[in-house]
Amino acid sequence: MKIEFENDKTKDKIEKVLCTSCKNDTKHKVLTSINEKGTEPWGDYASFDWNTNYEIIQCLGCDTVSFRYHSINSENTDHEYRPIPTIRIYPKRSKDTLTTKHYFNVPYNLQRIYSETIDSYNNGNLTLCGSGVRALVEGLCQENGITGGNVEVTKKDGSKEKQLRTNLQGKINGLHESGKLTAQHADILHEHRFLGNEAIHELSLPSKEDLNLAIEIVENVFDTLYEIPSKGMQLKSKRLKK
């Protein structure tokens, strides 16, 4: 077997690649590359040949950097014996890929679960993503010191009363009762609870559309509970210093 390497063979080459930031196919420039060219004999008269480029590429629109793998070999060809390339881009992306947002004031554990939930979504692990959505709601309650809340229950005689519950349903209501969230926000988080329950306990597969919306709502709650209050304090501090 013979293998040769060459540095920057495709440097400065322009490729059209889906950009995770621009959310569109954009021109990317190869910043640096390593070319691997190899051949392995198969018997006396045949061989397996390959040619692979490992490239660091950069979007010419937003400067986002990615990794591109482009490989062809003598066995993967069409009916006219033209090589069919294998192309992989990292981080993985598609038209509906979600980009992890960066928060300055969200607690570390919530950011960690949020990042893992986004990764699960982008890699097609939808059941795990549904579990992550539920874990985010649990984490929101824990980080805000909510241990329970009032839940309306129906008694045997048909009448209704509110009882203190320490399950996730009660905790979500507790977020509203403590003034952290509006009633509307709490109702929306209950939908996250149902989505997570179905993913964990019923082993059902959530749809990407539902999960996309659920993640968007979590991001909105992050802004409401952590980012906007911090920005408000900054504005107040600047005003008082004038």
mmCIF file of C-alpha atoms in Angstrom:
data_model
loop_
_atom_site.group_PDB
_atom_site.id
_atom_site.type_symbol
_atom_site.label_atom_id
_atom_site.label_comp_id
_atom_site.label_asym_id
_atom_site.label_seq_id
_atom_site.Cartn_x
_atom_site.Cartn_y
_atom_site.Cartn_z
ATOM 1 C CA MET A 1 0.000 0.000 0.000
ATOM 2 C CA LYS A 2 1.257 3.471 -0.912
ATOM 3 C CA ILE A 3 0.005 6.740 0.618
ATOM 4 C CA GLU A 4 1.154 10.274 -0.167
ATOM 5 C CA PHE A 5 0.226 13.531 1.573
ATOM 6 C CA GLU A 6 0.307 17.059 0.190
ATOM 7 C CA ASN A 7 -0.335 20.257 2.130
ATOM 8 C CA ASP A 8 -2.618 23.034 0.853
ATOM 9 C CA LYS A 9 -3.373 21.412 -2.499
ATOM 10 C CA THR A 10 -6.851 22.969 -2.512
ATOM 11 C CA LYS A 11 -5.975 26.155 -0.587
ATOM 12 C CA ASP A 12 -7.944 29.242 -1.740
ATOM 13 C CA LYS A 13 -10.386 27.068 -3.682
ATOM 14 C CA ILE A 14 -14.013 28.255 -3.468
ATOM 15 C CA GLU A 15 -16.807 25.795 -2.635
ATOM 16 C CA LYS A 16 -20.566 26.271 -2.227
ATOM 17 C CA VAL A 17 -21.518 24.991 1.252
ATOM 18 C CA LEU A 18 -24.563 25.360 3.500
ATOM 19 C CA CYS A 19 -23.571 27.842 6.223
ATOM 20 C CA THR A 20 -24.962 27.276 9.730
ATOM 21 C CA SER A 21 -25.021 31.013 10.438
ATOM 22 C CA CYS A 22 -26.256 32.359 7.091
ATOM 23 C CA LYS A 23 -28.798 29.482 6.814
ATOM 24 C CA ASN A 24 -28.090 29.318 3.087
ATOM 25 C CA ASP A 25 -25.653 27.906 0.539
ATOM 26 C CA THR A 26 -22.789 30.398 0.458
ATOM 27 C CA LYS A 27 -19.305 30.597 -0.995
ATOM 28 C CA HIS A 28 -16.641 29.157 1.310
ATOM 29 C CA LYS A 29 -12.905 29.587 0.886
ATOM 30 C CA VAL A 30 -10.439 26.807 1.716
ATOM 31 C CA LEU A 31 -8.059 28.235 4.334
ATOM 32 C CA THR A 32 -5.826 25.178 4.538
ATOM 33 C CA SER A 33 -5.981 21.546 3.466
ATOM 34 C CA ILE A 34 -4.283 18.174 3.526
ATOM 35 C CA ASN A 35 -4.596 15.896 0.502
ATOM 36 C CA GLU A 36 -4.279 12.155 1.005
ATOM 37 C CA LYS A 37 -3.705 10.053 -2.109
ATOM 38 C CA GLY A 38 -3.363 6.308 -1.797
ATOM 39 C CA THR A 39 -3.389 2.993 -3.617
ATOM 40 C CA GLU A 40 -3.644 -0.570 -2.349
ATOM 41 C CA PRO A 41 -2.925 -3.492 -4.697
ATOM 42 C CA TRP A 42 -5.662 -6.103 -5.161
ATOM 43 C CA GLY A 43 -4.010 -9.140 -6.661
ATOM 44 C CA ASP A 44 -1.645 -8.826 -9.618
ATOM 45 C CA TYR A 45 -3.684 -6.581 -11.899
ATOM 46 C CA ALA A 46 -6.076 -4.480 -9.806
ATOM 47 C CA SER A 47 -5.888 -1.896 -7.045
ATOM 48 C CA PHE A 48 -8.063 0.200 -4.764
ATOM 49 C CA ASP A 49 -7.282 3.893 -5.230
ATOM 50 C CA TRP A 50 -8.517 6.897 -3.274
ATOM 51 C CA ASN A 51 -8.049 10.649 -3.124
ATOM 52 C CA THR A 52 -9.211 12.573 -0.051
ATOM 53 C CA ASN A 53 -9.102 16.250 0.881
ATOM 54 C CA TYR A 54 -9.380 17.397 4.502
ATOM 55 C CA GLU A 55 -10.159 21.110 4.442
ATOM 56 C CA ILE A 56 -10.669 23.995 6.864
ATOM 57 C CA ILE A 57 -13.150 26.290 5.118
ATOM 58 C CA GLN A 58 -14.538 29.747 5.910
ATOM 59 C CA CYS A 59 -17.800 31.350 4.836
ATOM 60 C CA LEU A 60 -17.130 34.459 2.759
ATOM 61 C CA GLY A 61 -20.354 35.990 4.022
ATOM 62 C CA CYS A 62 -20.074 35.708 7.813
ATOM 63 C CA ASP A 63 -16.550 34.251 8.397
ATOM 64 C CA THR A 64 -17.885 31.105 10.128
ATOM 65 C CA VAL A 65 -15.258 28.325 10.011
ATOM 66 C CA SER A 66 -16.126 24.688 9.248
ATOM 67 C CA PHE A 67 -14.432 21.424 8.298
ATOM 68 C CA ARG A 68 -14.992 19.796 4.889
ATOM 69 C CA TYR A 69 -14.195 16.188 3.983
ATOM 70 C CA HIS A 70 -14.170 15.324 0.253
ATOM 71 C CA SER A 71 -13.193 11.835 -0.887
ATOM 72 C CA ILE A 72 -13.372 9.744 -4.063
ATOM 73 C CA ASN A 73 -12.235 6.175 -4.694
ATOM 74 C CA SER A 74 -12.024 3.686 -7.544
ATOM 75 C CA GLU A 75 -14.910 1.548 -6.249
ATOM 76 C CA ASN A 76 -17.570 4.219 -5.751
ATOM 77 C CA THR A 77 -18.496 5.175 -9.336
ATOM 78 C CA ASP A 78 -21.581 5.685 -11.500
ATOM 79 C CA HIS A 79 -22.559 3.587 -14.538
ATOM 80 C CA GLU A 80 -20.044 5.503 -16.655
ATOM 81 C CA TYR A 81 -17.273 4.843 -14.103
ATOM 82 C CA ARG A 82 -17.152 8.456 -12.976
ATOM 83 C CA PRO A 83 -16.232 8.780 -9.284
ATOM 84 C CA ILE A 84 -19.058 9.622 -6.868
ATOM 85 C CA PRO A 85 -17.625 11.886 -4.156
ATOM 86 C CA THR A 86 -18.349 11.481 -0.462
ATOM 87 C CA ILE A 87 -18.699 14.927 1.114
ATOM 88 C CA ARG A 88 -19.142 15.608 4.823
ATOM 89 C CA ILE A 89 -19.278 18.985 6.540
ATOM 90 C CA TYR A 90 -18.689 19.463 10.268
ATOM 91 C CA PRO A 91 -20.418 20.602 12.379
ATOM 92 C CA LYS A 92 -23.248 18.682 10.715
ATOM 93 C CA ARG A 93 -25.902 20.862 9.159
ATOM 94 C CA SER A 94 -29.057 20.872 7.071
ATOM 95 C CA LYS A 95 -31.673 23.456 6.125
ATOM 96 C CA ASP A 96 -33.411 22.970 9.497
ATOM 97 C CA THR A 97 -30.249 22.819 11.632
ATOM 98 C CA LEU A 98 -30.540 24.835 14.842
ATOM 99 C CA THR A 99 -27.711 27.063 16.026
ATOM 100 C CA THR A 100 -26.892 27.087 19.729
ATOM 101 C CA LYS A 101 -27.369 30.577 21.117
ATOM 102 C CA HIS A 102 -24.890 31.977 23.617
ATOM 103 C CA TYR A 103 -26.236 33.431 26.854
ATOM 104 C CA PHE A 104 -24.336 35.543 29.385
ATOM 105 C CA ASN A 105 -26.662 35.164 32.364
ATOM 106 C CA VAL A 106 -28.273 31.716 32.040
ATOM 107 C CA PRO A 107 -26.929 29.286 34.705
ATOM 108 C CA TYR A 108 -24.259 26.864 33.479
ATOM 109 C CA ASN A 109 -26.307 23.686 34.003
ATOM 110 C CA LEU A 110 -29.179 25.066 31.941
ATOM 111 C CA GLN A 111 -26.799 26.105 29.168
ATOM 112 C CA ARG A 112 -25.247 22.628 29.195
ATOM 113 C CA ILE A 113 -28.618 20.847 28.910
ATOM 114 C CA TYR A 114 -29.731 23.351 26.270
ATOM 115 C CA SER A 115 -26.603 22.694 24.189
ATOM 116 C CA GLU A 116 -27.048 18.909 24.466
ATOM 117 C CA THR A 117 -30.713 19.272 23.478
ATOM 118 C CA ILE A 118 -29.758 21.251 20.360
ATOM 119 C CA ASP A 119 -27.142 18.605 19.471
ATOM 120 C CA SER A 120 -29.757 15.853 19.829
ATOM 121 C CA TYR A 121 -32.115 17.765 17.540
ATOM 122 C CA ASN A 122 -29.464 18.387 14.880
ATOM 123 C CA ASN A 123 -28.342 14.746 14.915
ATOM 124 C CA GLY A 124 -31.887 13.424 14.558
ATOM 125 C CA ASN A 125 -32.095 11.988 18.090
ATOM 126 C CA LEU A 126 -35.621 13.295 18.577
ATOM 127 C CA THR A 127 -36.594 11.165 21.601
ATOM 128 C CA LEU A 128 -33.489 12.383 23.442
ATOM 129 C CA CYS A 129 -34.293 15.923 22.337
ATOM 130 C CA GLY A 130 -37.795 15.599 23.819
ATOM 131 C CA SER A 131 -36.234 14.389 27.066
ATOM 132 C CA GLY A 132 -33.885 17.368 26.981
ATOM 133 C CA VAL A 133 -36.804 19.770 26.607
ATOM 134 C CA ARG A 134 -38.416 18.311 29.732
ATOM 135 C CA ALA A 135 -35.072 18.454 31.582
ATOM 136 C CA LEU A 136 -34.800 22.142 30.705
ATOM 137 C CA VAL A 137 -38.185 22.825 32.285
ATOM 138 C CA GLU A 138 -37.139 20.858 35.398
ATOM 139 C CA GLY A 139 -33.895 22.828 35.462
ATOM 140 C CA LEU A 140 -35.678 26.168 35.195
ATOM 141 C CA CYS A 141 -37.704 25.284 38.285
ATOM 142 C CA GLN A 142 -34.661 24.070 40.223
ATOM 143 C CA GLU A 143 -32.479 27.076 39.365
ATOM 144 C CA ASN A 144 -35.257 29.408 40.521
ATOM 145 C CA GLY A 145 -35.776 27.569 43.814
ATOM 146 C CA ILE A 146 -39.258 26.303 42.920
ATOM 147 C CA THR A 147 -40.137 23.087 44.756
ATOM 148 C CA GLY A 148 -43.875 22.967 44.096
ATOM 149 C CA GLY A 149 -47.065 24.830 43.367
ATOM 150 C CA ASN A 150 -50.836 24.629 43.438
ATOM 151 C CA VAL A 151 -52.600 22.278 41.034
ATOM 152 C CA GLU A 152 -56.350 22.202 40.439
ATOM 153 C CA VAL A 153 -57.712 18.692 41.124
ATOM 154 C CA THR A 154 -61.199 17.244 40.739
ATOM 155 C CA LYS A 155 -62.607 15.575 43.840
ATOM 156 C CA LYS A 156 -64.844 12.499 43.836
ATOM 157 C CA ASP A 157 -67.973 14.631 44.156
ATOM 158 C CA GLY A 158 -67.025 16.580 41.020
ATOM 159 C CA SER A 159 -65.974 19.726 42.822
ATOM 160 C CA LYS A 160 -62.536 21.219 42.267
ATOM 161 C CA GLU A 161 -59.928 22.480 44.642
ATOM 162 C CA LYS A 162 -56.299 23.521 44.522
ATOM 163 C CA GLN A 163 -53.730 21.292 46.178
ATOM 164 C CA LEU A 164 -49.995 21.723 46.627
ATOM 165 C CA ARG A 165 -48.001 19.406 44.358
ATOM 166 C CA THR A 166 -44.248 18.899 44.136
ATOM 167 C CA ASN A 167 -44.277 17.198 40.729
ATOM 168 C CA LEU A 168 -43.316 19.034 37.532
ATOM 169 C CA GLN A 169 -46.890 20.210 36.995
ATOM 170 C CA GLY A 170 -46.863 21.842 40.405
ATOM 171 C CA LYS A 171 -43.409 23.333 39.894
ATOM 172 C CA ILE A 172 -44.419 24.984 36.625
ATOM 173 C CA ASN A 173 -47.417 26.533 38.368
ATOM 174 C CA GLY A 174 -45.015 27.568 41.115
ATOM 175 C CA LEU A 175 -42.982 29.573 38.585
ATOM 176 C CA HIS A 176 -46.107 31.607 37.873
ATOM 177 C CA GLU A 177 -47.154 31.893 41.531
ATOM 178 C CA SER A 178 -43.710 33.224 42.449
ATOM 179 C CA GLY A 179 -43.984 35.915 39.784
ATOM 180 C CA LYS A 180 -41.227 34.472 37.614
ATOM 181 C CA LEU A 181 -43.511 33.782 34.646
ATOM 182 C CA THR A 182 -46.890 34.918 33.396
ATOM 183 C CA ALA A 183 -49.796 32.471 33.394
ATOM 184 C CA GLN A 184 -49.476 32.238 29.620
ATOM 185 C CA HIS A 185 -45.791 31.290 29.855
ATOM 186 C CA ALA A 186 -46.632 28.646 32.473
ATOM 187 C CA ASP A 187 -49.333 27.137 30.240
ATOM 188 C CA ILE A 188 -46.822 26.927 27.396
ATOM 189 C CA LEU A 189 -44.283 25.138 29.617
ATOM 190 C CA HIS A 190 -46.966 22.586 30.474
ATOM 191 C CA GLU A 191 -46.956 21.680 26.769
ATOM 192 C CA HIS A 192 -43.213 21.048 27.111
ATOM 193 C CA ARG A 193 -44.017 18.767 30.036
ATOM 194 C CA PHE A 194 -46.489 16.780 27.926
ATOM 195 C CA LEU A 195 -43.965 16.560 25.082
ATOM 196 C CA GLY A 196 -41.265 15.251 27.431
ATOM 197 C CA ASN A 197 -43.643 12.782 29.087
ATOM 198 C CA GLU A 198 -44.532 11.263 25.724
ATOM 199 C CA ALA A 199 -40.864 10.978 24.754
ATOM 200 C CA ILE A 200 -39.730 9.444 28.066
ATOM 201 C CA HIS A 201 -42.643 7.384 29.363
ATOM 202 C CA GLU A 202 -44.507 6.454 26.189
ATOM 203 C CA LEU A 203 -41.378 6.184 24.011
ATOM 204 C CA SER A 204 -43.131 8.146 21.281
ATOM 205 C CA LEU A 205 -41.192 10.067 18.649
ATOM 206 C CA PRO A 206 -41.812 13.828 18.762
ATOM 207 C CA SER A 207 -41.950 15.671 15.455
ATOM 208 C CA LYS A 208 -39.117 18.017 14.498
ATOM 209 C CA GLU A 209 -41.667 20.806 14.093
ATOM 210 C CA ASP A 210 -42.911 20.403 17.688
ATOM 211 C CA LEU A 211 -39.374 20.210 19.057
ATOM 212 C CA ASN A 212 -38.240 23.227 17.043
ATOM 213 C CA LEU A 213 -41.099 25.262 18.493
ATOM 214 C CA ALA A 214 -40.438 23.945 22.021
ATOM 215 C CA ILE A 215 -36.761 24.938 21.840
ATOM 216 C CA GLU A 216 -37.688 28.382 20.521
ATOM 217 C CA ILE A 217 -40.006 28.858 23.510
ATOM 218 C CA VAL A 218 -37.272 27.769 25.957
ATOM 219 C CA GLU A 219 -34.969 30.368 24.402
ATOM 220 C CA ASN A 220 -37.692 32.969 24.914
ATOM 221 C CA VAL A 221 -38.005 31.964 28.584
ATOM 222 C CA PHE A 222 -34.209 32.262 28.969
ATOM 223 C CA ASP A 223 -34.481 35.819 27.681
ATOM 224 C CA THR A 224 -37.427 36.595 29.983
ATOM 225 C CA LEU A 225 -35.877 35.193 33.173
ATOM 226 C CA TYR A 226 -32.185 35.957 32.700
ATOM 227 C CA GLU A 227 -31.102 38.129 29.778
ATOM 228 C CA ILE A 228 -33.699 40.938 29.740
ATOM 229 C CA PRO A 229 -33.556 41.612 33.539
ATOM 230 C CA SER A 230 -29.764 41.838 33.318
ATOM 231 C CA LYS A 231 -29.953 44.299 30.429
ATOM 232 C CA GLY A 232 -32.535 46.303 32.353
ATOM 233 C CA MET A 233 -30.177 46.550 35.328
ATOM 234 C CA GLN A 234 -27.389 47.736 33.014
ATOM 235 C CA LEU A 235 -29.613 50.484 31.610
ATOM 236 C CA LYS A 236 -30.637 51.557 35.110
ATOM 237 C CA SER A 237 -27.017 51.613 36.271
ATOM 238 C CA LYS A 238 -25.986 53.794 33.324
ATOM 239 C CA ARG A 239 -28.902 56.161 33.939
ATOM 240 C CA LEU A 240 -28.015 56.594 37.626
ATOM 241 C CA LYS A 241 -24.398 57.384 36.759
ATOM 242 C CA LYS A 242 -25.384 60.296 34.528
#
